[in-house]
Amino acid sequence: MKKGFDPKNMATKDLHQLIIGSVAPRPIAFVSTFDENGNLNLAPYSFFNAFSSNPPILVFSSNRRVTNNTTKDTLHNILTTKKAVINAVSYDIVRQMSLSSVEFDPGVSEFEKVGLTPQPSHVIDVPGVKESPVNMECVVKDIIALGEHGGAGHLIICEVVYISIDENKFTDGKLDPYKLDLMARMGRNYYVRANGDAIMEIHQSVTDKPIGFDGLPDDIVKSNILTGNEIAAMACLLQFPDAEEKQKVLQTHFNGIKPAKELLHQKAAVLIREKKVEEALALLMA
Ligand SMILES: Cc1cc2nc3c(=O)[nH]c(=O)nc-3n(C[C@H](O)[C@H](O)[C@H](O)COP(=O)(O)O)c2cc1C
C-alpha cells in the first residue's frame, strides 16, 4: 500500500518536507555572490543540478521563505550582478556550509562568519571558496520566478564560464569520486557523504543489446529468492550460456545433479554477489 498526498490540500511546509525527502540525495550548490556594494555573500542551495553540457548550464532555485514570503540575498545579488560562483561541498567543509545557511543580515559576509577563504576567480570578479574542491564561475543567463507565494522558487539559470578543480582530486586524469568526497542533502536534517560503500559503480553499455528481463526464463524472473537487482545483473548479460558452460557449473557446485529450486536460486544469488554473473545464469539454466 502506498500513502497518497494531494499537493493542493497540504500545508506548504509539509509538502516541502515530502519533496526534499523524496527528491534525494541532492547535490549542493555553495553559491558565492557580491551585492551592489561589493559585500560578499555565501549560501547553500540544494534545489540544484546540471542540465546541459554544451552550453554548460547549471540551475539552482532560490525560494521565497515559507514563513514570511521574503526572498533571499543570493537572489537579490544575482538580479543586480548576474554573476555567481557555484562551489562544490566536500565532507571537509560540510559544517561550515551548514553554518552559512543562517539568515545573517544583508551585508554580513558568510565567508568571515564560517571561516572560509575567498579565492580570486579567473573570468568573473566574484571569488570562489578556496577550501572547496571545485569552483564553477558562472554568468547568469536567466531568472525564472515560479510563483508569488511562500515556497515559490526562482530558477537561476547559470552558464559556466570557467571551472577550477583541485588537482589532487584526479586519478589517472579522471575526476575521482572517492577523492572528491562530496556531500548531498536529503530530507529534514539529513546529509549523505559520497564515499566508501555509498559509492557504487555500474558498467552499462547503452549500445550493446542485453538479454533483458523479458528474455530470461520465467522461473528466474519470478524467483522468490533473487532480488530485482540480482535478476537485473543477469538481464544485463549479452548472451545465454551454452550447454557446456551449464554442465560445467552444475558439476562444480552440485556434482552434476540439479538441486531443489530454492537451493539453486540461493547459490545463484551468492555467485552474483561474488560478481560471477555468467556462472549464476548458467547454473540457473542448467
Ligand atoms: C544544504 C542546504 C540546502 C539548501 N537549499 C536551498 C534551496 O535549494 N533553496 C533555497 O531557497 N534555500 C535553500 N537553503 C536555505 C538557504 O541556504 C538559506 O535560506 C540561506 O540563509 C540563504 O542565504 P542568502 O539569503 O544569503 O541567499 C538550503 C540550506 C541548506 C543548509
Coordinates of C-alpha atoms in Angstrom, one line a residue, residues 155-259:
L155 CA 15.2 29.2 -11.2
I156 CA 18.6 30.8 -11.6
I157 CA 20.0 29.6 -14.9
C158 CA 23.8 29.8 -14.9
E159 CA 26.2 29.3 -17.7
V160 CA 29.6 28.0 -16.5
V161 CA 32.4 30.2 -17.9
Y162 CA 35.4 28.6 -16.0
I163 CA 36.0 25.6 -13.8
S164 CA 38.8 25.2 -11.3
I165 CA 39.3 21.8 -9.7
D166 CA 41.8 20.7 -7.1
E167 CA 44.5 18.7 -8.9
N168 CA 44.6 16.2 -6.1
K169 CA 41.1 15.1 -6.9
F170 CA 42.1 13.3 -10.1
T171 CA 43.3 9.7 -10.6
D172 CA 44.8 8.9 -14.0
G173 CA 43.5 12.1 -15.4
K174 CA 39.9 11.4 -14.3
L175 CA 37.9 13.0 -11.5
D176 CA 37.9 10.5 -8.7
P177 CA 34.6 10.4 -6.7
Y178 CA 36.4 8.9 -3.7
K179 CA 38.9 11.8 -3.6
L180 CA 36.2 14.4 -4.1
D181 CA 34.2 13.1 -1.1
L182 CA 31.1 15.2 -1.9
M183 CA 28.1 15.8 0.3
A184 CA 24.5 15.7 -0.7
R185 CA 21.3 16.9 1.0
M186 CA 18.4 14.7 1.9
G187 CA 15.1 15.4 3.8
R188 CA 14.9 17.0 7.2
N189 CA 18.4 17.5 8.6
Y190 CA 20.0 14.5 6.8
Y191 CA 23.0 14.5 4.5
V192 CA 24.8 11.8 2.7
R193 CA 28.5 11.5 2.2
A194 CA 29.5 10.2 -1.2
N195 CA 32.4 7.9 -0.1
G196 CA 33.2 4.4 0.9
D197 CA 30.3 2.0 0.5
A198 CA 27.9 4.8 -0.6
I199 CA 29.7 4.8 -4.0
M200 CA 28.7 2.0 -6.4
E201 CA 30.0 1.5 -9.9
I202 CA 27.7 0.1 -12.6
H203 CA 29.1 -0.6 -16.0
Q204 CA 26.2 -0.4 -18.5
S205 CA 26.7 -0.1 -22.3
V206 CA 23.9 1.8 -23.9
T207 CA 24.6 0.4 -27.3
D208 CA 25.0 -3.3 -26.8
K209 CA 21.7 -5.1 -26.6
P210 CA 21.3 -7.1 -23.4
I211 CA 19.1 -10.2 -22.7
G212 CA 16.6 -8.1 -20.7
F213 CA 14.1 -9.3 -18.1
D214 CA 11.7 -10.4 -20.9
G215 CA 14.5 -12.6 -22.4
L216 CA 15.1 -14.5 -19.1
P217 CA 13.3 -17.7 -18.3
D218 CA 10.1 -17.2 -16.2
D219 CA 11.3 -19.1 -13.2
I220 CA 14.2 -16.7 -12.9
V221 CA 12.2 -13.5 -13.3
K222 CA 9.5 -14.7 -10.8
S223 CA 12.0 -16.0 -8.3
N224 CA 11.1 -15.6 -4.6
I225 CA 14.7 -15.7 -3.7
L226 CA 16.6 -13.5 -6.2
T227 CA 16.2 -9.7 -5.8
G228 CA 15.4 -7.3 -8.6
N229 CA 19.0 -6.2 -8.7
E230 CA 20.3 -9.8 -8.9
I231 CA 17.9 -10.6 -11.7
A232 CA 18.9 -7.3 -13.4
A233 CA 22.6 -8.3 -13.2
M234 CA 21.7 -11.4 -15.4
A235 CA 19.4 -9.4 -17.6
C236 CA 22.4 -7.2 -18.4
L237 CA 24.3 -10.1 -20.0
L238 CA 24.6 -10.1 -23.8
Q239 CA 24.3 -13.8 -24.4
F240 CA 23.0 -17.0 -22.8
P241 CA 25.4 -19.7 -21.5
D242 CA 25.9 -22.7 -23.8
A243 CA 25.3 -26.3 -22.9
E244 CA 28.9 -26.9 -22.0
E245 CA 29.0 -24.0 -19.5
K246 CA 25.8 -25.1 -17.9
Q247 CA 27.0 -28.6 -17.4
K248 CA 30.4 -27.3 -16.1
V249 CA 28.9 -25.1 -13.3
L250 CA 26.4 -27.7 -12.3
Q251 CA 29.3 -30.1 -11.9
T252 CA 31.3 -27.6 -9.9
H253 CA 28.6 -26.6 -7.5
F254 CA 26.3 -29.6 -7.2
N255 CA 28.3 -32.6 -8.6
G256 CA 26.3 -32.5 -11.8
I257 CA 22.9 -33.2 -10.0
K258 CA 20.4 -30.4 -10.2
P259 CA 19.2 -29.5 -6.6

